[in-house]
mmCIF file of C-alpha atoms and ligand atoms in Angstrom:
data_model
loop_
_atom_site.group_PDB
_atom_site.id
_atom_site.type_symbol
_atom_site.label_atom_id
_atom_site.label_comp_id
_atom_site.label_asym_id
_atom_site.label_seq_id
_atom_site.Cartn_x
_atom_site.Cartn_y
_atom_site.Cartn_z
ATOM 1 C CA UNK O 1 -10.151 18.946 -18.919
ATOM 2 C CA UNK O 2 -8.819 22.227 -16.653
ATOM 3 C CA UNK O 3 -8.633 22.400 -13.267
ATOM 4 C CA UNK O 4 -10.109 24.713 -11.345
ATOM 5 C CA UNK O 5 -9.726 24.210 -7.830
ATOM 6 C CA UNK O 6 -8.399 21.419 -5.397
ATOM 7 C CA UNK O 7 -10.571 21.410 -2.019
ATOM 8 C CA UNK O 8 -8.889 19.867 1.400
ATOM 9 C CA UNK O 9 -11.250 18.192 3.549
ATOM 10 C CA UNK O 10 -10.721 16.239 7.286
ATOM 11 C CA UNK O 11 -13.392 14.756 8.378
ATOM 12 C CA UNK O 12 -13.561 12.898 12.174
ATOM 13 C CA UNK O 13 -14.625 9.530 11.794
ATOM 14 C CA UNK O 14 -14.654 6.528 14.284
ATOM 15 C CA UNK O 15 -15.213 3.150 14.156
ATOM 16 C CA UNK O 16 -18.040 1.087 15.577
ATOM 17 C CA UNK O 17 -16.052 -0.869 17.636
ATOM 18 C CA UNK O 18 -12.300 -0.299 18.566
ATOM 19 C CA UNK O 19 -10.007 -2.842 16.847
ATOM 20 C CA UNK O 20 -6.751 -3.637 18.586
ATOM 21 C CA UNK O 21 -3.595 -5.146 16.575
ATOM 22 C CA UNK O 22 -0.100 -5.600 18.233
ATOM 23 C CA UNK O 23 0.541 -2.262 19.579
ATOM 24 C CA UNK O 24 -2.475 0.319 18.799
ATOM 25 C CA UNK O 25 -6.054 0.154 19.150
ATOM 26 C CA UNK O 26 -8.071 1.555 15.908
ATOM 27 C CA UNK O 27 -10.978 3.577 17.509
ATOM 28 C CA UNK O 28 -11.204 7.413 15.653
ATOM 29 C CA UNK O 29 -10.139 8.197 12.292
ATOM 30 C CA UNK O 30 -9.278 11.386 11.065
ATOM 31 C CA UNK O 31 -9.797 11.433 7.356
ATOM 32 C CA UNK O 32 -8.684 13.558 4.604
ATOM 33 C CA UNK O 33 -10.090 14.120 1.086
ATOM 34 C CA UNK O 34 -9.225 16.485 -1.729
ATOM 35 C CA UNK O 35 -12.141 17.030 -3.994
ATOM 36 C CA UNK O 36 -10.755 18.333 -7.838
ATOM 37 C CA UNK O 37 -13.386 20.417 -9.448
ATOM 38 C CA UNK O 38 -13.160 21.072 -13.200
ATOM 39 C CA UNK O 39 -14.683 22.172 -16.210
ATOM 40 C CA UNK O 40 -16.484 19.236 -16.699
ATOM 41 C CA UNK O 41 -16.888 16.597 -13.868
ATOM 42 C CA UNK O 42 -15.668 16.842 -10.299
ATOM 43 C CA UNK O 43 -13.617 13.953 -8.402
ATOM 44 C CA UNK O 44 -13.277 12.771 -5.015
ATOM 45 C CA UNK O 45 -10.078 10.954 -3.917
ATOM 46 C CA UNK O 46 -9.680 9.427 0.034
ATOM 47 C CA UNK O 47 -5.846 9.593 1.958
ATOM 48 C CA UNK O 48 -5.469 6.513 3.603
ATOM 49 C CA UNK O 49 -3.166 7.915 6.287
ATOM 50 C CA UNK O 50 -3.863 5.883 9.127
ATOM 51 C CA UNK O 51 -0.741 3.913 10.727
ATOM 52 C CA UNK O 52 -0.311 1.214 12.924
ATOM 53 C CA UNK O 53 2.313 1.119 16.100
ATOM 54 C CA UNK O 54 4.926 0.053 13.572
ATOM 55 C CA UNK O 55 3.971 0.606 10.172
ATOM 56 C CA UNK O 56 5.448 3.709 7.929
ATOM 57 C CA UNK O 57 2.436 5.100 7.427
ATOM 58 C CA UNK O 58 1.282 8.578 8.477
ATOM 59 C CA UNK O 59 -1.568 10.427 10.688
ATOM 60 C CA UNK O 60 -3.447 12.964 8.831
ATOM 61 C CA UNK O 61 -1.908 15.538 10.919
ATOM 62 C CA UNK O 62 1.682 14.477 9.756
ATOM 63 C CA UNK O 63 1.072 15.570 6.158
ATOM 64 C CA UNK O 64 -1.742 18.283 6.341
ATOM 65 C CA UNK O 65 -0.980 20.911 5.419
ATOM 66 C CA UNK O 66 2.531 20.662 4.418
ATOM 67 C CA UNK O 67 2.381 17.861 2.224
ATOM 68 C CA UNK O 68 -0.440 18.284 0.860
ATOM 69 C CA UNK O 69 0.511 21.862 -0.283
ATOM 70 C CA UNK O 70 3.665 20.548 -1.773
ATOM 71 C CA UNK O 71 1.842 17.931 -4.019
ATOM 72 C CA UNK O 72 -0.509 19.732 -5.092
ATOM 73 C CA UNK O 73 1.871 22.601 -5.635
ATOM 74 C CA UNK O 74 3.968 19.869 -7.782
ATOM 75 C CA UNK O 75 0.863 18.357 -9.803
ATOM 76 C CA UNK O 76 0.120 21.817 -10.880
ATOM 77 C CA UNK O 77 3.133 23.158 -11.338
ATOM 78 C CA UNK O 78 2.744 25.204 -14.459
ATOM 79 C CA UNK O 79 -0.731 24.334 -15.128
ATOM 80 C CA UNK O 80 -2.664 27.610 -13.953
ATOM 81 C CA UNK O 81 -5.878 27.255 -15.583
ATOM 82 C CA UNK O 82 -4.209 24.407 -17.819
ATOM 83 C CA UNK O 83 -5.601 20.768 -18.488
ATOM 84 C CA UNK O 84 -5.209 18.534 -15.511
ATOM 85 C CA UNK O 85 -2.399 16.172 -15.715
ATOM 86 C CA UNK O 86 -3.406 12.481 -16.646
ATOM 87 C CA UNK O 87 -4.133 10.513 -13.432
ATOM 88 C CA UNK O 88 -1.507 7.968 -14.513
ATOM 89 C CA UNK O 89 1.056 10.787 -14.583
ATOM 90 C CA UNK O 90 0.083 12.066 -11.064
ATOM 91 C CA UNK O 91 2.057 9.879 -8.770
ATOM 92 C CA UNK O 92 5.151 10.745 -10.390
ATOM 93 C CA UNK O 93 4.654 14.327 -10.524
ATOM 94 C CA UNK O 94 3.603 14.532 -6.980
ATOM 95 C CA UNK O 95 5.866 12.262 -5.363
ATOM 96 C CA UNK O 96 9.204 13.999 -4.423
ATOM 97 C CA UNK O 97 11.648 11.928 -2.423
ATOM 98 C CA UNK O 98 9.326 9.239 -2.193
ATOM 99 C CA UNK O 99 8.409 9.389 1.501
ATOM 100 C CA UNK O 100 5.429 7.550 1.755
ATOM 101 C CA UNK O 101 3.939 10.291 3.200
ATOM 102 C CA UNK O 102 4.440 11.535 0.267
ATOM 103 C CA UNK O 103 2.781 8.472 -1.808
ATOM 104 C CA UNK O 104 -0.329 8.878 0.675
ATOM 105 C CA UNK O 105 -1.388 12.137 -0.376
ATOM 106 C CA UNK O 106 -0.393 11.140 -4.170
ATOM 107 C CA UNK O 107 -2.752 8.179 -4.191
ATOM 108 C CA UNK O 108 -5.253 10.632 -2.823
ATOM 109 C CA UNK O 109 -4.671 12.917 -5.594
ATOM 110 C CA UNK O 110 -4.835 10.674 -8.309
ATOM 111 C CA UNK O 111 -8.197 9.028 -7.154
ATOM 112 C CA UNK O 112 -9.704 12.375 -6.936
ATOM 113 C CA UNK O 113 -8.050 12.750 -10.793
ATOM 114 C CA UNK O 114 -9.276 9.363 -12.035
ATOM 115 C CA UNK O 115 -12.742 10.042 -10.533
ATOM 116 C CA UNK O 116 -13.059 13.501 -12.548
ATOM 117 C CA UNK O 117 -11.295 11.501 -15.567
ATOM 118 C CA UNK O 118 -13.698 8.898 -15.099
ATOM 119 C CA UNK O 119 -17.091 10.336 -14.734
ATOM 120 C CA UNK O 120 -16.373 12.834 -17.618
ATOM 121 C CA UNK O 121 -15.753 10.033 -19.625
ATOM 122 C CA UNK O 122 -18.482 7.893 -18.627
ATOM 123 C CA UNK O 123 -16.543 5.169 -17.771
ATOM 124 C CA UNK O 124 -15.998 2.662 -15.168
ATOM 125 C CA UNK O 125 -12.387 2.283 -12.932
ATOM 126 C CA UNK O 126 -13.159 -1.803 -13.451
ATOM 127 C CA UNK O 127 -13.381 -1.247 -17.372
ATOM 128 C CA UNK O 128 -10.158 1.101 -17.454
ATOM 129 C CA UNK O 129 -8.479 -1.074 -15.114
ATOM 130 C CA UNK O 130 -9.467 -4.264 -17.573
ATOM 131 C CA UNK O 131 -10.844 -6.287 -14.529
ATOM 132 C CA UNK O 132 -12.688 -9.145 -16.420
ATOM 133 C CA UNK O 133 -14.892 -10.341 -13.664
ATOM 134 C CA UNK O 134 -16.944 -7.941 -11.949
ATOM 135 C CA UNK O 135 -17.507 -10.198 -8.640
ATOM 136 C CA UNK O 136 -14.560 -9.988 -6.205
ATOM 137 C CA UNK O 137 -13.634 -12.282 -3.288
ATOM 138 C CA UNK O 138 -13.754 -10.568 -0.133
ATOM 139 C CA UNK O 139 -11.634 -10.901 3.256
ATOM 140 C CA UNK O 140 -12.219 -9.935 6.757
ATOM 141 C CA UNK O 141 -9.780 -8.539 9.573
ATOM 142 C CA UNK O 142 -10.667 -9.872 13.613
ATOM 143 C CA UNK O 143 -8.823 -7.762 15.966
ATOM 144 C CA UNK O 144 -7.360 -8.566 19.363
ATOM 145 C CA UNK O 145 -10.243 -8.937 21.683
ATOM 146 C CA UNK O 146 -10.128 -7.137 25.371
ATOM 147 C CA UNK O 147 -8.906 -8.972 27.848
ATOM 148 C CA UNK O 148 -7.052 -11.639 25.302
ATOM 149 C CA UNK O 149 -10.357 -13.032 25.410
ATOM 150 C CA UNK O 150 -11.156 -16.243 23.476
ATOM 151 C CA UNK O 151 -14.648 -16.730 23.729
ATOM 152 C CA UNK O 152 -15.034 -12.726 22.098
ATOM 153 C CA UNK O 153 -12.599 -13.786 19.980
ATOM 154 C CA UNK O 154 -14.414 -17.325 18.434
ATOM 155 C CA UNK O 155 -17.687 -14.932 18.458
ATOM 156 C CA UNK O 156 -15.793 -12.468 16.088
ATOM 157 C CA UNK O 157 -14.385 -15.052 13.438
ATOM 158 C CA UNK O 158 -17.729 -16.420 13.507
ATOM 159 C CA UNK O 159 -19.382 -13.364 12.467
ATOM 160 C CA UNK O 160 -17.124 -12.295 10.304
ATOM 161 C CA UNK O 161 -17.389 -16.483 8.222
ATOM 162 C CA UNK O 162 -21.339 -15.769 8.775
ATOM 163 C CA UNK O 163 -20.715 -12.039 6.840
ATOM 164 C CA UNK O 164 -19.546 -14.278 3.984
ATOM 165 C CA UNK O 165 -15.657 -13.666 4.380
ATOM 166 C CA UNK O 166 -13.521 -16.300 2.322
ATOM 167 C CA UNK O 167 -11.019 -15.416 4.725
ATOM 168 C CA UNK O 168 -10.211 -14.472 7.879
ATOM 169 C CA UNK O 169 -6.914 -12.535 9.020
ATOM 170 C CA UNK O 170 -6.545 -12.909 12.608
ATOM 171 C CA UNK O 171 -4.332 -10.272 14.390
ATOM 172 C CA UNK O 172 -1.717 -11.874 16.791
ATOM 173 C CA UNK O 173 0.931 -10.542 19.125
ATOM 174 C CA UNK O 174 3.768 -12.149 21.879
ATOM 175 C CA UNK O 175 2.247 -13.711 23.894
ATOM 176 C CA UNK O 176 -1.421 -13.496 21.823
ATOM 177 C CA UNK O 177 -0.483 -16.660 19.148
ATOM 178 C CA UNK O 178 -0.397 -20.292 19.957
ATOM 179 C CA UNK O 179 -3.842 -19.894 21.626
ATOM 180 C CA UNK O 180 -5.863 -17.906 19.661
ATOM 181 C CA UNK O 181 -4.893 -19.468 16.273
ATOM 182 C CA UNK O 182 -5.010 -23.219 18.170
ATOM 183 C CA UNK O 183 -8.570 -21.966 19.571
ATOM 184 C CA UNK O 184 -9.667 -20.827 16.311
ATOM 185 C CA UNK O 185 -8.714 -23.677 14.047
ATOM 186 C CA UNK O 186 -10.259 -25.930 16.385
ATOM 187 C CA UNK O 187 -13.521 -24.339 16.115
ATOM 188 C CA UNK O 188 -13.234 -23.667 12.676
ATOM 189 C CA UNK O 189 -11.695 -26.854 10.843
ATOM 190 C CA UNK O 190 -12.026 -25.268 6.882
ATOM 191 C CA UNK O 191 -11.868 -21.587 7.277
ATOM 192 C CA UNK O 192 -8.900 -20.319 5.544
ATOM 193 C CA UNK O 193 -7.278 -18.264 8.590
ATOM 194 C CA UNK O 194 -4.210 -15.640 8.309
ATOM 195 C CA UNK O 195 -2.252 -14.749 11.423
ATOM 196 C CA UNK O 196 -1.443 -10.652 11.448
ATOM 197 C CA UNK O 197 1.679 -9.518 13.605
ATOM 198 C CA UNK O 198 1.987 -6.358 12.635
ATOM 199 C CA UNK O 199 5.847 -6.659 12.927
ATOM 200 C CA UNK O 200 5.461 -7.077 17.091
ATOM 201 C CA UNK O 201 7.628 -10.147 17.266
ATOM 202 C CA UNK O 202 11.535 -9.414 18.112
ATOM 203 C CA UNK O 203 14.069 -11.905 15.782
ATOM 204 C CA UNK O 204 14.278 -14.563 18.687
ATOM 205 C CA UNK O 205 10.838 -15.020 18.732
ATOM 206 C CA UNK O 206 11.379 -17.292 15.409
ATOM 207 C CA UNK O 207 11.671 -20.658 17.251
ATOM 208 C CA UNK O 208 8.069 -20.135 19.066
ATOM 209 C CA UNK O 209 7.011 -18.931 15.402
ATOM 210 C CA UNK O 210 7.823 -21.993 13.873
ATOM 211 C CA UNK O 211 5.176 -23.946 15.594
ATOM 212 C CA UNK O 212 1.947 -21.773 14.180
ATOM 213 C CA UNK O 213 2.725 -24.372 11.041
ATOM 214 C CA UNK O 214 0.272 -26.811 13.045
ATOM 215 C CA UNK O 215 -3.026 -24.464 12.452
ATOM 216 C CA UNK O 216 -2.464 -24.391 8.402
ATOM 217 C CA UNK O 217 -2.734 -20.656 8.173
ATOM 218 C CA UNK O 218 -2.395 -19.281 4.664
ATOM 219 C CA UNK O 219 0.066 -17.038 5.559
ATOM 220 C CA UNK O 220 2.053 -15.670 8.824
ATOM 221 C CA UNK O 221 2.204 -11.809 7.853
ATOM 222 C CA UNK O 222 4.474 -9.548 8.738
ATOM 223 C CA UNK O 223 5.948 -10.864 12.264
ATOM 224 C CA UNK O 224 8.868 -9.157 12.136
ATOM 225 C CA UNK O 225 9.957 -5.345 11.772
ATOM 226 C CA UNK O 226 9.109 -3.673 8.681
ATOM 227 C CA UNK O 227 12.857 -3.112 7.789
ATOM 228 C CA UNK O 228 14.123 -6.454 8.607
ATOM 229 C CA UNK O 229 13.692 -8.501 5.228
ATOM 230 C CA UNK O 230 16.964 -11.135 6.478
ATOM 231 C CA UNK O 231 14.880 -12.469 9.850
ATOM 232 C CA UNK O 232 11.528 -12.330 7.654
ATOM 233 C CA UNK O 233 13.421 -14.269 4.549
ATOM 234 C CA UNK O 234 15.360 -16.348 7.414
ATOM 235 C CA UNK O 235 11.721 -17.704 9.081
ATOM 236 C CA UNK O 236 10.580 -18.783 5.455
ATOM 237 C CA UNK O 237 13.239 -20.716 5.018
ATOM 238 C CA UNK O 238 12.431 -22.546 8.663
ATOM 239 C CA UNK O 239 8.449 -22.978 8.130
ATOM 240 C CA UNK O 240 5.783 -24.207 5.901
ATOM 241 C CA UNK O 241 3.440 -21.530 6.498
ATOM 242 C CA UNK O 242 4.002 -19.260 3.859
ATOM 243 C CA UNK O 243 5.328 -15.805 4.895
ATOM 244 C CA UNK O 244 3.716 -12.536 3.971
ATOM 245 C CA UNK O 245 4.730 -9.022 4.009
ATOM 246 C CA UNK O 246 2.940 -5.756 4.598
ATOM 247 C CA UNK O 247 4.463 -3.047 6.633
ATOM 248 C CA UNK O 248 7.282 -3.834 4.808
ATOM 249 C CA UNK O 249 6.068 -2.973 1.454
ATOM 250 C CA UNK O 250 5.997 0.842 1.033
ATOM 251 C CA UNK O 251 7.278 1.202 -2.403
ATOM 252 C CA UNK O 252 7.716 -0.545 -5.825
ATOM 253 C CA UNK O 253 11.340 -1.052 -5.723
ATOM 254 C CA UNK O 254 10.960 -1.819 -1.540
ATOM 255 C CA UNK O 255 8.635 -4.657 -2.812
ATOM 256 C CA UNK O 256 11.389 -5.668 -6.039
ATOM 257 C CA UNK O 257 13.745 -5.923 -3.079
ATOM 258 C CA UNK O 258 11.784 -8.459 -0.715
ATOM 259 C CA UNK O 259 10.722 -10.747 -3.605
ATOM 260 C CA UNK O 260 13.993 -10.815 -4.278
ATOM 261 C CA UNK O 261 15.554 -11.657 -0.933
ATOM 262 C CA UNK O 262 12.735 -14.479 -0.786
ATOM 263 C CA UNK O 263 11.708 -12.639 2.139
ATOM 264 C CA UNK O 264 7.746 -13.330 1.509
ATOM 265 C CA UNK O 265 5.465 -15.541 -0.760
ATOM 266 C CA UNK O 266 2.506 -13.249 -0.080
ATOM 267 C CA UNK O 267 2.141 -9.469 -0.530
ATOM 268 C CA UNK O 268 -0.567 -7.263 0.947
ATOM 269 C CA UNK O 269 -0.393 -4.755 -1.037
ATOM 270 C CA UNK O 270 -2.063 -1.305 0.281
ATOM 271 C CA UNK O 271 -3.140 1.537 -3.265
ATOM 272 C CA UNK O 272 -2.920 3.878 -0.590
ATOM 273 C CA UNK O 273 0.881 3.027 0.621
ATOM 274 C CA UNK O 274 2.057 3.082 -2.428
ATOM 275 C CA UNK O 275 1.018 5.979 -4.701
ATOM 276 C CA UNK O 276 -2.178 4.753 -6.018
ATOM 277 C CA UNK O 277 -4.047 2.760 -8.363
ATOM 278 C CA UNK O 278 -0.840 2.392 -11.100
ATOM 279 C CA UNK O 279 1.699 2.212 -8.404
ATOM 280 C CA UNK O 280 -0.245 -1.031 -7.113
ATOM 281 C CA UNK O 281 -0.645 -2.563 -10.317
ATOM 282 C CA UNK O 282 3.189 -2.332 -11.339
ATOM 283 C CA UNK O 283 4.138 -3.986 -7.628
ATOM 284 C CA UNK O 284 1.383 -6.806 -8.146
ATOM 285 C CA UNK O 285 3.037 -7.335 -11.433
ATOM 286 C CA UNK O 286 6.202 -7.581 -10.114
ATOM 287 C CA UNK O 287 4.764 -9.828 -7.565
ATOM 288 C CA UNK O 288 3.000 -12.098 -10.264
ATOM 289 C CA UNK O 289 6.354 -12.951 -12.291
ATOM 290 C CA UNK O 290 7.716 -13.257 -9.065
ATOM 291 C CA UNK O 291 4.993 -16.249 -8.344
ATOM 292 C CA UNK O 292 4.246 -14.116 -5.207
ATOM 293 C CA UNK O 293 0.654 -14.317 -4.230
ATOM 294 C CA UNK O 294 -1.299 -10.634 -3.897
ATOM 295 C CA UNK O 295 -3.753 -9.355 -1.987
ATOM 296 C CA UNK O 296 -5.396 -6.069 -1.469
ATOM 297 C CA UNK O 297 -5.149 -4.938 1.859
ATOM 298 C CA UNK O 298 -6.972 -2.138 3.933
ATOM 299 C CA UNK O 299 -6.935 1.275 6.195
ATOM 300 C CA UNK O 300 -10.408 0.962 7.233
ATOM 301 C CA UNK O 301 -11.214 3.201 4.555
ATOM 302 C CA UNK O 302 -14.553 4.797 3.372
ATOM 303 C CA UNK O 303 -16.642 3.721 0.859
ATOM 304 C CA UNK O 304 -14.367 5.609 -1.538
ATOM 305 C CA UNK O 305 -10.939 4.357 -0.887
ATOM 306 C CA UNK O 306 -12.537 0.855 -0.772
ATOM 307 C CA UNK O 307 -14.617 0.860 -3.991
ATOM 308 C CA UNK O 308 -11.100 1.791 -5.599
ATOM 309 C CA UNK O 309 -9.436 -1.178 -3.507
ATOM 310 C CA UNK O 310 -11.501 -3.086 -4.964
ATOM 311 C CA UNK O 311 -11.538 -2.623 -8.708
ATOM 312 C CA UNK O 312 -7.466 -2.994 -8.015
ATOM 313 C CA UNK O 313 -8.305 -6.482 -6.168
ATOM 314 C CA UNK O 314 -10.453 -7.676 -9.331
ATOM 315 C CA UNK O 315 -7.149 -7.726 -11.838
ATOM 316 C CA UNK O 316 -5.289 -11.126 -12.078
ATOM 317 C CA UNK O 317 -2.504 -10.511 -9.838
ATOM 318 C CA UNK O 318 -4.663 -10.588 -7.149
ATOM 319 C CA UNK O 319 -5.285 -14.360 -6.234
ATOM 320 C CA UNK O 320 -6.155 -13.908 -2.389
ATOM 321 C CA UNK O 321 -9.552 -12.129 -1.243
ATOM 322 C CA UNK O 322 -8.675 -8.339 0.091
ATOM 323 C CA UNK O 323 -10.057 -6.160 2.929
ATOM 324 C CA UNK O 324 -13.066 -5.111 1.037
ATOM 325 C CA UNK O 325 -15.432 -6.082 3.258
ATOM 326 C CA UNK O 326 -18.584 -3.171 3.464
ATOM 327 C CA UNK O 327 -16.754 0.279 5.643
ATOM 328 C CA UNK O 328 -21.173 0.210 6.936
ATOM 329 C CA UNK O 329 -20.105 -2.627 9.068
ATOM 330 C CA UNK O 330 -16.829 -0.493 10.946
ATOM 331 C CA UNK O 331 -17.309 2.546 10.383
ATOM 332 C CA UNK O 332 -19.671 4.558 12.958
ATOM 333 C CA UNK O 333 -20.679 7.076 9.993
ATOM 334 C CA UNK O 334 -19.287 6.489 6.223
ATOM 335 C CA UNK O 335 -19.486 9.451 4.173
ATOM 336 C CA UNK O 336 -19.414 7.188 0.613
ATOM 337 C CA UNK O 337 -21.671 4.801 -0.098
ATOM 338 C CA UNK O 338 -19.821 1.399 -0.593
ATOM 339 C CA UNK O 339 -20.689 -1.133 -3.401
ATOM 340 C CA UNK O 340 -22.850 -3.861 -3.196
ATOM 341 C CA UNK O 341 -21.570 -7.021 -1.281
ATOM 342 C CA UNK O 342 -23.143 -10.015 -1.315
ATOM 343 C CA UNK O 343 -22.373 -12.934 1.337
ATOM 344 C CA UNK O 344 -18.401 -13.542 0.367
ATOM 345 C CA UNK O 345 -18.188 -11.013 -2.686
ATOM 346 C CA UNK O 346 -18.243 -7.390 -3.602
ATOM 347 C CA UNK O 347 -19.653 -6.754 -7.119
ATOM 348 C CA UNK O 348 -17.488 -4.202 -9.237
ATOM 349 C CA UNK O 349 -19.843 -0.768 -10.637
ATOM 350 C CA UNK O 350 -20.083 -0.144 -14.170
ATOM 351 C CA UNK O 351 -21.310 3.299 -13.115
ATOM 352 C CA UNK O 352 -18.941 6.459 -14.643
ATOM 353 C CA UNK O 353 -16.184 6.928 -11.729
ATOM 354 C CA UNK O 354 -14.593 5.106 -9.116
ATOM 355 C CA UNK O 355 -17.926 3.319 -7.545
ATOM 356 C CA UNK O 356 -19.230 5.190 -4.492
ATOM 357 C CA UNK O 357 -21.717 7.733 -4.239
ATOM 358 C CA UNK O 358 -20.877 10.493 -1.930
ATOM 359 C CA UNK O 359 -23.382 10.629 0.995
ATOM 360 C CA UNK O 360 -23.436 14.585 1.512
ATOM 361 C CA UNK O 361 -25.086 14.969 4.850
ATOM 362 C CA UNK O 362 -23.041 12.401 6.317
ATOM 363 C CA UNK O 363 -19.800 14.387 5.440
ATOM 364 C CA UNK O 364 -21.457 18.098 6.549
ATOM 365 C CA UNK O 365 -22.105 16.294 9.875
ATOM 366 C CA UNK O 366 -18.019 15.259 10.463
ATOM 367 C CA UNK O 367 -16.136 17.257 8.397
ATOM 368 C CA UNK O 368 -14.148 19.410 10.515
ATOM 369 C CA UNK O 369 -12.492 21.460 8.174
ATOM 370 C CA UNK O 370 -12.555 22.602 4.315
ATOM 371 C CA UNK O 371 -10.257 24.534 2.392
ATOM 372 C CA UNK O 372 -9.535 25.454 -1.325
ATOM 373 C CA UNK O 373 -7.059 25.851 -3.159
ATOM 374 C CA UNK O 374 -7.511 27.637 -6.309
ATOM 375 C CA UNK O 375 -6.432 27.764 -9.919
ATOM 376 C CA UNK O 376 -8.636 29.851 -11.902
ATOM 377 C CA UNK O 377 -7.764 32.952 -13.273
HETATM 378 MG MG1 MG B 1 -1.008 -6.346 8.119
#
């Protein structure tokens, strides 16, 4: 297959309803895309850039254009009117230092690459990723209501256990944790709840920490900063709730390393963090011989980013339900139509490509800008 082009897209997006976590409030969502066309079939691929107040990710506007001129400047290297690399072989060509800026934009790449790969083969991501079950548990995120409001709050993890979610990740902060979680197990004795700190808590906190092992949570993620594996590893030595890590995950050997401190017994692992598709599956191995539970976790993506999300979720490694809940329900205008989901489960397409269907006339409506980059001769 040759390349002939790579377009840029941003497109303005917002979401339905603002959703706060410890530090930033998720309400707009600039998002890029880079479209590869080809002699045979084009390809879409999503950059999840979209970071929280203390995670590593970046905005949009961090890495376009710069970055994104340099990887795609890297994946082509060489290959003027040549065949397009292999999407397994595009995170490494694209990723330089490995800033995960860097990795954003690569993930981005190679979905658009697998996608062109893909539907010119006629072949599903769940059949080359060798997902054997086509129906995959699904997970839901509940934000910090306004006002630290608990009534909102009970309203939201019931609608979200209504929507079918097989869990519920419930975003806490200092000063937001003993009452919400306390609030929310009372209501609801069986749900299988996750507390969310997006690395707000300070070291000192871990005494007051210690105590959310009354609401049997599945995991405490991420209370601590995203660099500090000792305090993390320290805390799961001190509690029964088992410890997971996000923010602190932003590469393959960055994951090796907190497995191996004993820092976390569950990963959320993000495609988009990390490189992509392959760079996922190697840290979910890693996590698996580890006996470190996976899940597939989310950037409020599009229907694109999230059909990919969850063909990754369907392989083994994953044993906890992801964020791959239906971007209809957040999203004020998705530009991809998402798979199907029914009550707690998303079911995997056999179509050629990665799963969505590009909505056209929702993406003329936000895109704000479009440019090419060309390779022809
Ligand atoms: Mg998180």
């Amino acid at each position: 297959m040759r390349v002939e082009a790579v377009e840029v897209l941003v497109a303005q997006l917002s979401l339905r309803t603002p959703v706060r976590s410890a530090g930033v409030t998720h309400a707009d969502k600039a998002t890029l895309f880079f479209r590869v066309l080809t002699d045979e079939e084009p390809g879409w691929g999503e950059c999840s850039a979209y970071p929280d107040a203390r995670s590593p990710d970046p905005t949009v506007e961090a890495i376009e254009p710069t970055t994104v001129d340099r990887a795609i400047a890297r994946l082509f290297a060489g290959s003027i009117g040549a065949t397009l690399p292999p999407a397994e072989s595009v995170a490494g060509l694209c990723v330089g230092a490995g800033s995960v800026g860097e990795q954003s934009v690569a993930g981005a790449l190679e979905m658009a690459v697998l996608d062109a790969e893909l539907r010119s083969a006629s072949r599903s991501l769940a059949s080359l990723l060798g997902v054997a079950h086509r129906e995959v548990a699904v997970g839901d995120v509940v934000g910090i209501p306004p006002e630290h409001d608990l009534g909102t709050l009970v309203d939201a993890v019931g609608a979200a256990l209504d929507g079918g979610a097989q869990r519920v990740r419930v975003k806490i902060e200092p000063g937001w944790d003993h009452a919400p979680l306390s609030t929310v197990r009372e209501r609801f004795a069986d749900a299988v709840l996750q507390a969310d700190a997006n690395g707000s808590f300070a070291p000192g906190a871990a005494t007051g920490l210690r105590g959310l092992d009354a609401y049997g949570l599945a995991c405490l993620e991420q209370p601590f900063a995203a660099e500090d594996l000792q305090s993390h590893r320290a805390l799961a030595e001190s509690m029964s709730t088992p410890i997971a890590l996000d923010e602190s995950l932003w590469s393959l050997a960055r994951v090796r390393d907190a497995v191996l401190a004993g820092a976390c017994s569950v990963a959320c692992l993000k495609p988009g963090r990390l490189g992509g598709v392959f760079a996922t599956i190697a840290a979910a191995e890693a996590c698996a011989e580890a006996g470190v539970e996976c899940f597939v976790g989310g950037f409020f993506e599009t229907g694109l980013g999230r059909s990919v999300n969850a063909a990754v979720a369907g392989r083994a490694e994953f044993s906890l339900p992801g964020d791959l809940g239906d971007p209809d329900r957040y999203l004020a205008a998705n530009p991809f139509a998402y798979l199907s989901q029914e009550g707690g489960t998303v079911r995997l397409s056999d179509a050629p490509g990665l799963g969505a269907e590009l909505r056209s006339d929702v993406l003329a409506v936000h895109r704000t800008s479009v440019r090419r980059v060309d390779f022809g001769s």
